[in-house]
Coordinates of C-alpha atoms and ligand atoms in Angstrom, one line a residue:
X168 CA -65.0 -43.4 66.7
X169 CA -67.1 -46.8 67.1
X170 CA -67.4 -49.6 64.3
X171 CA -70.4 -51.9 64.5
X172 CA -70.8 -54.6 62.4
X173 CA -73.6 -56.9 62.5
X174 CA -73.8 -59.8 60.2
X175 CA -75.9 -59.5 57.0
X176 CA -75.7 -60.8 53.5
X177 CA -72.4 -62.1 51.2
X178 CA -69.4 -60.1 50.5
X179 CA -70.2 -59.4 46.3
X180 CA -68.2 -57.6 44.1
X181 CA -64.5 -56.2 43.3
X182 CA -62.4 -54.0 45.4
X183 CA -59.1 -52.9 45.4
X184 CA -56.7 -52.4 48.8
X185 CA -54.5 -49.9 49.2
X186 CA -50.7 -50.0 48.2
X187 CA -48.5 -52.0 50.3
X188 CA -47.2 -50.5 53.4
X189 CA -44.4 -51.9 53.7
X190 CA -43.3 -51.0 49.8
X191 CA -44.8 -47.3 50.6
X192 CA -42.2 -46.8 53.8
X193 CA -39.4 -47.7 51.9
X194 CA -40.6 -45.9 48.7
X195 CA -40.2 -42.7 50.1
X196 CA -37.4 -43.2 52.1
X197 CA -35.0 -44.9 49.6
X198 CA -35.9 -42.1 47.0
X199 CA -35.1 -39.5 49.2
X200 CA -31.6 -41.0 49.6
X201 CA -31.6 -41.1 45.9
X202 CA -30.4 -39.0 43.4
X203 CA -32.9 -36.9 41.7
X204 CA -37.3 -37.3 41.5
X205 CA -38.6 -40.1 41.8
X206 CA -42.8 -41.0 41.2
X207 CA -44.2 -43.5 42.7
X208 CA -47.6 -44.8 42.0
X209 CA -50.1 -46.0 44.1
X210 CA -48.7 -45.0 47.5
X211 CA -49.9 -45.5 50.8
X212 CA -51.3 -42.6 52.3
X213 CA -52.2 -43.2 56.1
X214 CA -51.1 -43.0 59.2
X215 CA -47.6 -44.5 59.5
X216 CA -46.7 -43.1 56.0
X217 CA -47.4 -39.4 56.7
X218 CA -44.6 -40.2 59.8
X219 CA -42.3 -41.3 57.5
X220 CA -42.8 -38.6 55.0
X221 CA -42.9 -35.8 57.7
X222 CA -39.6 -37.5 59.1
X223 CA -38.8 -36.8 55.4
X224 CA -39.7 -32.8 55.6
X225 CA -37.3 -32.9 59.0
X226 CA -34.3 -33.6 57.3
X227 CA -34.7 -31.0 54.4
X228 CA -36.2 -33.4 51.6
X229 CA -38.7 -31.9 49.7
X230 CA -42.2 -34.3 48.2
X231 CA -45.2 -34.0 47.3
X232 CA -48.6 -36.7 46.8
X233 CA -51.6 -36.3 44.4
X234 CA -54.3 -38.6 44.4
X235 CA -52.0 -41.5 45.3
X236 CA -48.9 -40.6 43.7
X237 CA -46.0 -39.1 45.5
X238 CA -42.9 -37.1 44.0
X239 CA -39.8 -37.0 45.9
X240 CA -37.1 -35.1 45.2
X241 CA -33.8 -36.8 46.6
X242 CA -31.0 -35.4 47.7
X243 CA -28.7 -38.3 47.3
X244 CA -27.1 -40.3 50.2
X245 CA -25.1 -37.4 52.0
X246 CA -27.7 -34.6 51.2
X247 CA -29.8 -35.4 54.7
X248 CA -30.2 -31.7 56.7
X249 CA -29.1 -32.7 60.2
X250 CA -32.8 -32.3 61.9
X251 CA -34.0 -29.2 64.2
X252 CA -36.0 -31.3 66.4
X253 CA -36.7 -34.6 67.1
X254 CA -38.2 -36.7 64.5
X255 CA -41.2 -37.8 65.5
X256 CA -41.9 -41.3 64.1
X257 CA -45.3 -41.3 65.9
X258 CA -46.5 -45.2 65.7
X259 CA -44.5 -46.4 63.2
X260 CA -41.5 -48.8 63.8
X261 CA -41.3 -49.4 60.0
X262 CA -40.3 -45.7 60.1
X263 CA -38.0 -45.5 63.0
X264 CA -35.7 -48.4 62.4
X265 CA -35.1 -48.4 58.9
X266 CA -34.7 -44.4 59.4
X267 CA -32.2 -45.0 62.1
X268 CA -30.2 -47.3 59.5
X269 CA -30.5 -44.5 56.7
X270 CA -29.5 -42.1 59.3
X271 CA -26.9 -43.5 60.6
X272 CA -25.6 -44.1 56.3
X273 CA -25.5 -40.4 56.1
X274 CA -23.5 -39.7 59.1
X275 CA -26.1 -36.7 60.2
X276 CA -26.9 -36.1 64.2
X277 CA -30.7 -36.7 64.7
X278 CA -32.9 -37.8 67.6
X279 CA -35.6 -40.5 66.7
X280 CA -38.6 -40.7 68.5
X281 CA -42.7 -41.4 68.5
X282 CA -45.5 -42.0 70.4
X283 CA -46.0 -43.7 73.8
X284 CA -46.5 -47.1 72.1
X285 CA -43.5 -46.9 69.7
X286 CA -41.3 -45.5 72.6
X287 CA -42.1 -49.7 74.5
X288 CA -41.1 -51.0 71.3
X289 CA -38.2 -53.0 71.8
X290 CA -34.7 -51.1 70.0
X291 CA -31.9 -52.8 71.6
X292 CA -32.4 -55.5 68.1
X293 CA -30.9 -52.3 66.2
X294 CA -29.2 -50.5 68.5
X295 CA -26.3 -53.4 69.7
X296 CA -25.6 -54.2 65.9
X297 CA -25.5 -50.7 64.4
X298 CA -23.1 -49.9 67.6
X299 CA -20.6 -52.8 66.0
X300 CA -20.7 -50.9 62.8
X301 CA -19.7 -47.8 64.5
X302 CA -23.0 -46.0 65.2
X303 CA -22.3 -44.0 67.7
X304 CA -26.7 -44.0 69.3
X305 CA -28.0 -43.7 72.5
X306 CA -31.3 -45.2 73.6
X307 CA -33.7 -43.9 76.4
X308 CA -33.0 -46.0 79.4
X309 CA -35.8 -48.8 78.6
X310 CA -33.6 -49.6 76.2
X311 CA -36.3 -47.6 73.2
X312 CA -37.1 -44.9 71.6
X313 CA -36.2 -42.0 71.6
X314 CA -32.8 -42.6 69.9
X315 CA -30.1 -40.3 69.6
X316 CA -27.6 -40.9 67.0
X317 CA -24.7 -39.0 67.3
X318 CA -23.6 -38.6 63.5
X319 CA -19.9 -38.7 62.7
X320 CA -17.3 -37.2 60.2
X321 CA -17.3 -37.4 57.0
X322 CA -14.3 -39.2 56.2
X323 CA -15.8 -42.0 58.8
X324 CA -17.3 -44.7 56.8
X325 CA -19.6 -47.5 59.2
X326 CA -17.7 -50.7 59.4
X327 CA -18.5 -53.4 58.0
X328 CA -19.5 -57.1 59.4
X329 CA -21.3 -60.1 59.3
X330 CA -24.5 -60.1 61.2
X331 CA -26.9 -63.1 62.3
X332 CA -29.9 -61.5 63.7
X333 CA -31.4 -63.4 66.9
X334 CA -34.7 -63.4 65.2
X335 CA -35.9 -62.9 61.7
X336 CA -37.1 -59.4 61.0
X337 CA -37.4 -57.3 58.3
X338 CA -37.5 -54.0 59.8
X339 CA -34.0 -55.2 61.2
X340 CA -32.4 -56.9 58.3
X341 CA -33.5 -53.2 56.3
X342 CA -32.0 -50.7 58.9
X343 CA -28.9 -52.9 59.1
X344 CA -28.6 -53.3 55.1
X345 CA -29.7 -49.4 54.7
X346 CA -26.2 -48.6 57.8
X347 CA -24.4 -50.5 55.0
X348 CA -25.2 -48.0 52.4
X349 CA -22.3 -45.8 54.6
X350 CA -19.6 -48.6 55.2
X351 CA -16.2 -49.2 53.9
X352 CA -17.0 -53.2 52.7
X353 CA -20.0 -54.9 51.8
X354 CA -22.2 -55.9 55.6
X355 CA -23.6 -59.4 55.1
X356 CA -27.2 -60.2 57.1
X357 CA -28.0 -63.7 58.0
X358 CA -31.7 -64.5 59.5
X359 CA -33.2 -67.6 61.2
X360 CA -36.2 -67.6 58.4
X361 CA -37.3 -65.2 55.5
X362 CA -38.6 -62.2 56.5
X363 CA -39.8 -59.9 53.8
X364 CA -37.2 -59.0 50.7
X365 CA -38.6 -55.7 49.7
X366 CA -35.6 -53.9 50.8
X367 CA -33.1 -56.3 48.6
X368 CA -35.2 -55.7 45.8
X369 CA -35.7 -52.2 45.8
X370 CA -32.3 -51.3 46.6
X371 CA -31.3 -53.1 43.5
X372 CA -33.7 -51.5 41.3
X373 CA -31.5 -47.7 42.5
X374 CA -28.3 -49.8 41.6
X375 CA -26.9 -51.1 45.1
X376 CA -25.5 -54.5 44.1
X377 CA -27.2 -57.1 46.3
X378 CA -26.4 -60.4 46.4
X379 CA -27.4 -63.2 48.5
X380 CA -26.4 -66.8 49.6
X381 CA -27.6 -70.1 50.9
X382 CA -30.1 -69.8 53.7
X383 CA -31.7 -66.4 54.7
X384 CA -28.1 -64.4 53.8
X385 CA -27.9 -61.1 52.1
X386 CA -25.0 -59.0 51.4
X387 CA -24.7 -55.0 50.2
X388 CA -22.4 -53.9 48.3
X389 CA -21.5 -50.2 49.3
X390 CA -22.6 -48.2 46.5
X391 CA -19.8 -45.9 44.4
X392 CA -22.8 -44.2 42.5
X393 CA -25.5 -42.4 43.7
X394 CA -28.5 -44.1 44.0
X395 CA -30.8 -44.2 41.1
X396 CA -34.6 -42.7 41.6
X397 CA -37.4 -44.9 41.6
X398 CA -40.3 -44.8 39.1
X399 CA -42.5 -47.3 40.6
X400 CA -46.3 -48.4 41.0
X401 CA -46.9 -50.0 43.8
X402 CA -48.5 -53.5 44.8
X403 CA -51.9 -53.7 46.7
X404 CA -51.5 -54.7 50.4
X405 CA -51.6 -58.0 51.0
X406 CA -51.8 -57.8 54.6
X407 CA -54.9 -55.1 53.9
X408 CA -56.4 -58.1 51.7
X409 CA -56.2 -60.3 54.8
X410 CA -59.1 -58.5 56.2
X411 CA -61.7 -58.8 53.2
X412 CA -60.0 -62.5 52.1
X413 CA -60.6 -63.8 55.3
X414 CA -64.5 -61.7 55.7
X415 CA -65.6 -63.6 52.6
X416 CA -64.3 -66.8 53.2
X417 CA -66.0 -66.9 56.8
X418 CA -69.5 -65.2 55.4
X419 CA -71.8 -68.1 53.5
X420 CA -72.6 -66.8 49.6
X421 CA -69.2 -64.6 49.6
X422 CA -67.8 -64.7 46.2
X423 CA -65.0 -61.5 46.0
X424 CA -62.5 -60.4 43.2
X425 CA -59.3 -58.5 45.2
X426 CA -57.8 -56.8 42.1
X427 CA -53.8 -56.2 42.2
X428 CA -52.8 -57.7 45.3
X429 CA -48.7 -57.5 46.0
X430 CA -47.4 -61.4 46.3
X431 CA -44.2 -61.3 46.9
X432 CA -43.7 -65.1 48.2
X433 CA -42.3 -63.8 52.0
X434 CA -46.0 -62.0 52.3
X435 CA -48.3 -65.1 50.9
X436 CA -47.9 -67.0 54.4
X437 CA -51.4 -66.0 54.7
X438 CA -52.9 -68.0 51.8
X439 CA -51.2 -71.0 52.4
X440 CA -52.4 -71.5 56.0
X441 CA -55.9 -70.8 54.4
X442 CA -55.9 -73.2 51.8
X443 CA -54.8 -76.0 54.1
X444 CA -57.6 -75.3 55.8
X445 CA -60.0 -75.7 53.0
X446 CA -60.0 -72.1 51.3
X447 CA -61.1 -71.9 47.6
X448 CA -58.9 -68.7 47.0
X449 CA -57.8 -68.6 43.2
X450 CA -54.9 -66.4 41.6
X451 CA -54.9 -64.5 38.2
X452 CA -53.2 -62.3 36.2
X453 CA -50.3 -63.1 38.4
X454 CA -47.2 -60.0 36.9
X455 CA -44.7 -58.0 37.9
X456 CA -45.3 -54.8 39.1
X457 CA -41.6 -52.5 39.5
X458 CA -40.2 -56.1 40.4
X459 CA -42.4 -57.1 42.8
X460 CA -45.1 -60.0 42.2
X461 CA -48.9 -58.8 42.3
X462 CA -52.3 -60.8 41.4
X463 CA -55.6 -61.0 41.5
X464 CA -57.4 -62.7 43.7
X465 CA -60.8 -64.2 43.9
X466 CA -62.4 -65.6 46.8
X467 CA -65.4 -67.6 47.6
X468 CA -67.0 -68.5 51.0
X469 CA -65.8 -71.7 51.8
X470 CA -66.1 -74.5 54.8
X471 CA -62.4 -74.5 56.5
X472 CA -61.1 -76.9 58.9
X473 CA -58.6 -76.4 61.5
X474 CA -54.7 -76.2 60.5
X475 CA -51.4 -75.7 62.5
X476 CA -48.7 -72.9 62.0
X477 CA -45.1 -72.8 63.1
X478 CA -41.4 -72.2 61.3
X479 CA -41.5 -70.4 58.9
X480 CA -44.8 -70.1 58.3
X481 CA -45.2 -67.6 60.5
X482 CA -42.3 -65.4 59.3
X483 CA -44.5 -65.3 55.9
X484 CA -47.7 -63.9 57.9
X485 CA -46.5 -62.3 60.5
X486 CA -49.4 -59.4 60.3
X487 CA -51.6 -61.2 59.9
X488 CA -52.2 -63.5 63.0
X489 CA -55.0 -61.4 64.5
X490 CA -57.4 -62.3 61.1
X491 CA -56.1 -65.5 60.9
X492 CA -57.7 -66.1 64.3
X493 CA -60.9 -65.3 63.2
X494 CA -60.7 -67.5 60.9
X495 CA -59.6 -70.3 62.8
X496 CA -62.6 -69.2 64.8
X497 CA -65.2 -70.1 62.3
X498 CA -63.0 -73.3 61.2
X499 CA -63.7 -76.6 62.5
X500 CA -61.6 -78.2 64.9
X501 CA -58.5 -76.6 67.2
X502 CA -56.2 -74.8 65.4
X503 CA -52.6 -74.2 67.1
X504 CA -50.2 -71.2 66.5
X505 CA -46.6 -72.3 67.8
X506 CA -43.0 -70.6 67.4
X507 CA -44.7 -67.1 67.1
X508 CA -43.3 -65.6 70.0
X509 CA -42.5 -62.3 67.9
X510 CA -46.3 -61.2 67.9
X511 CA -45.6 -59.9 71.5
X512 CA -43.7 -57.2 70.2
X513 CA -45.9 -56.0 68.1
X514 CA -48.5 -52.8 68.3
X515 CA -49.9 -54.8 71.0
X516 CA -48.6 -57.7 72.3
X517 CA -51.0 -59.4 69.9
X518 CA -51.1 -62.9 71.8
X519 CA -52.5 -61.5 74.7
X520 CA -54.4 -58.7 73.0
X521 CA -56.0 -61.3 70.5
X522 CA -56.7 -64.0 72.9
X523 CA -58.4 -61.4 75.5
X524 CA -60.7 -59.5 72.3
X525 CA -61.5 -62.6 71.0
X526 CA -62.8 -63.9 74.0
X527 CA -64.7 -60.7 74.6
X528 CA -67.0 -61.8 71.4
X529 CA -67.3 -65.6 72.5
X530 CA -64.5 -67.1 70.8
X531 CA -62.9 -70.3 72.0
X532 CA -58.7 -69.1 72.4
X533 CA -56.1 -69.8 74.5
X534 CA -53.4 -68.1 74.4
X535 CA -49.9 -69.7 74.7
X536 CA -46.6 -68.5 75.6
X537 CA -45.5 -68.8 71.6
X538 CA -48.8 -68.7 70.3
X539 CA -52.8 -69.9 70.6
X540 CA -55.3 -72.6 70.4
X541 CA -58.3 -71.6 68.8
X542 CA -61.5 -74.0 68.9
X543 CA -63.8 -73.5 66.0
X544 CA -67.4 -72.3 67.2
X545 CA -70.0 -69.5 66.7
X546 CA -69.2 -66.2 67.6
X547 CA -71.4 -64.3 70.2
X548 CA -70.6 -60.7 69.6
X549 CA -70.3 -57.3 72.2
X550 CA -67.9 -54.6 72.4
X551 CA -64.1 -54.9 71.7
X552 CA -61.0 -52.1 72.4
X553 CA -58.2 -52.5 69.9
X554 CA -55.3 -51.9 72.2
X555 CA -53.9 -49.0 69.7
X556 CA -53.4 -51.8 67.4
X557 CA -55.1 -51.2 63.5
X558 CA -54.8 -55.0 62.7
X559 CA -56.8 -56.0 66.0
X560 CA -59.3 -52.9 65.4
X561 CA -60.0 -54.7 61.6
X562 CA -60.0 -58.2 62.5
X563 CA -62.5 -58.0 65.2
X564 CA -65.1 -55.8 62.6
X565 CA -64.6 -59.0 60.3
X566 CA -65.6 -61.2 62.9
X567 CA -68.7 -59.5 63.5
X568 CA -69.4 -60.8 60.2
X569 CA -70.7 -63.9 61.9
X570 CA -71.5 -62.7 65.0
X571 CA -75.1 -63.4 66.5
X572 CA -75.0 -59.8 68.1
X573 CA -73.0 -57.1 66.7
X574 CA -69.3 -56.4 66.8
X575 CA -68.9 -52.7 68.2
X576 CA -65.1 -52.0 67.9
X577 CA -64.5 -48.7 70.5
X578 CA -61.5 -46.3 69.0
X579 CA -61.7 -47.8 65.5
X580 CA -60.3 -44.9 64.1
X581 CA -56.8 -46.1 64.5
X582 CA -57.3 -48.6 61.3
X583 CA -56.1 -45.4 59.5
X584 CA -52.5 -46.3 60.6
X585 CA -53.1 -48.7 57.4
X586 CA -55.8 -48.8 55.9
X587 CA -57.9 -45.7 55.9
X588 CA -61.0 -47.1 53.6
X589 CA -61.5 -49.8 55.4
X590 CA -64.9 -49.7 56.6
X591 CA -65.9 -48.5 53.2
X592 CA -64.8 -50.6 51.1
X593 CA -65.9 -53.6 53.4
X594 CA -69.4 -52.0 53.3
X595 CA -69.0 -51.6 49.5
X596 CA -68.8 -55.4 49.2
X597 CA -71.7 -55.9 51.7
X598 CA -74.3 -53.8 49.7
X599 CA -76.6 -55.9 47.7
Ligands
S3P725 C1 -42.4 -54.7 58.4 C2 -41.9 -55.8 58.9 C3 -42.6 -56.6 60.0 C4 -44.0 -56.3 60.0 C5 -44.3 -54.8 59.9 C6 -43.7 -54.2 58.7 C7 -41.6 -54.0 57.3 O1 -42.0 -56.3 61.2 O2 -44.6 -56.8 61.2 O3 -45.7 -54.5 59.9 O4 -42.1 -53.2 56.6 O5 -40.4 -54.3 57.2 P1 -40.7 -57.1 61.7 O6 -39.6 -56.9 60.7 O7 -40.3 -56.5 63.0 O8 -41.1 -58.6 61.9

């Protein structure tokens, strides 16, 4: 499927994004390790969730979702049905590493594996410390996917230990701190920065005692309960607002209201870097939402100037570099990404894949070994391939926003991995 996008008139009007996908993985997942049905509101339903829930289906736990609500029946912590085939995670690494670190909880044999893209995913960040717990797991030779965990007895809890991950990544810290769920004494998680907490905070909500310490240090308890089910309603994705905060802030008469927007303070990197650059973005309503933070947020068109991202700052947008570009495109002045190395190891390796799209539509960026330098300027337009990679597929439709020729992004279907309404609800906000 192709995407063009020619620029037009202001972004006008409300919409709301679809719920978190981050909160949506671990949703389902941590209710079907639960005791009893759990209803969650508001879930994700695309791409990388239907892996996660079909995962589900593979080891024997029943769900079900209507309109956006899924039910889950759980079977509790050792209820898992060692799997009849492989699990295919497709191309979701959200769903293979915290599965492996559920998995591996339960003590069940199961294989782990996905598409051609998840399988050059890098593993070995999961795979060396759930070994020193005792996971017995086996990686293809690439060090990848698939994985095969070996399960053990039932009498074998994981050990326990004290873990400082090499980089700071949430899809890590979770699998680790979901391993713990099986050990015999609380697993403490130390991280270089502060990756996103959804996992602490969920966890807690089911009655896992969580506690954490000075720096980026969590520790689990291992539970003597079951787990409690979840009755939740989910936050709007932030990193799904990215696209339409940063397509009316670059288009001139853009005034938008983004309606429940999740923003938890390790997600809001985003904003920050936006209004040091000038943004007039405004929060309201700011609640709680089943212990998460969510907002509205309205956003006008507004002049930005070029800004500089490192540390931790990048930790707290990690998703959304490829948007943040575009942006910096239509800033003035040279913008410079440093210390975000990690985007290499993403759906695409996003520095190169960013830099070389980017330049396809005129854009002014260089990329750099931890990072880019963008240089404000117009944008040309022409014909763009998202290297299997939704975020680069949806950031290069909202620069054609601006573009003096249309955008035209080939294989644009694969924004469903996230966010499956995209190109309506864009147009939504487009029509006069
Ligand atoms: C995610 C964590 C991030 C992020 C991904 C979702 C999660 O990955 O890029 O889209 O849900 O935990 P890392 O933890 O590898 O940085």
């Amino acid at each position: 499927m192709q995407l063009t996008i020619q620029s037009g008139g202001p972004l006008r009007g409300v919409a709301v994004v679809p719920g978190d996908k981050s909160l949506s993985h671990r949703a389902a997942l941590f209710a079907a390790l639960a005791q009893g049905e759990s209803v969650i509101d508001r879930f994700l339903i695309s791409g990388v969730t239907r892996a996660m829930l079909d995962a589900l289906t593979g080891l024997g736990v029943a769900w079900q979702v209507q309109a956006q609500q899924l039910t889950i029946c759980g079977t509790g912590l050792y209820g898992w049905r060692p799997p009849a085939a492989p699990l295919d995670c497709r191309n979701s690494a959200t769903t293979i590493r915290l599965l492996a670190g559920a998995v591996a909880a339960t003590g069940i044999p199961a294989t782990l594996d996905g598409s051609a893209g998840l399988r050059r995913r890098p593993m070995n960040r999961i795979v060396d410390p759930l070994r020193r717990m005792g996971v017995e797991i086996t990686p293809a030779t690439n060090g990848g996917a698939p994985l095969l965990l070996h399960g053990r007895l039932p009498d074998q809890p994981l050990r326990a230990m004290d873990y400082s991950l090499p980089v700071a990544s949430a899809q890590v810290k979770s699998c680790l701190l979901l391993a713990a769920l099986g050990a015999d004494a609380p697993v403490t998680i130390r991280e270089p920065g502060p990756s996103r907490d959804h996992t602490e905070r969920m966890l807690g909500a089911m009655g896992v005692r969580v506690t954490t310490g000075p720096g980026h240090t969590v520790t689990i308890h291992p539970p003597t309960e079951p787990l409690l089910p979840l009755r939740l309603q989910l936050a709007g994705d932030i990193s799904a607002a990215a696209f339409l905060i940063v397509a009316a802030l670059i288009t001139p008469g853009s005034e938008i209201l983004l309606r429940d927007v999740g923003l938890n303070p390790t997600r809001t990197g985003l904003l920050d870097a936006l209004c040091a650059m000038g943004a007039d973005i405004q929060i309201a309503n700011l609640r709680d939402w089943s212990g998460e933070p969510v907002g509205d947020l309205r956003v006008r068109h507004s002049a930005l100037h070029a800004t500089q991202v490192s540390g931790d700052l990048v930790v707290r947008m990690i998703d959304e570099f490829p948007v943040f570009a575009v942006a910096a495109a239509c800033a003035e002045g040279v913008t410079l990404v440093r210390e975000a190395e990690e985007l290499r190891h993403k759906e695409s390796d996003r520095i190169a894949a960013v830099a070389h799209e980017l330049q396809a539509i005129g854009v002014a960026i260089e990329p750099l070994a931890d990072g880019f330098r963008i240089t404000g300027g117009p944008v040309a337009g022409g014909t763009v391939q998202p290297h299997g990679d939704h975020r680069i597929a949806m950031s290069c439709a909202v620069a054609g926003l601006v573009a003096r020729t249309p955008v035209v992004v080939d294989g644009a279907e694969i924004m469903h991995e996230s966010f499956p309404a995209f190109g309506e609800t864009l147009a939504a906000l487009r029509r006069p």
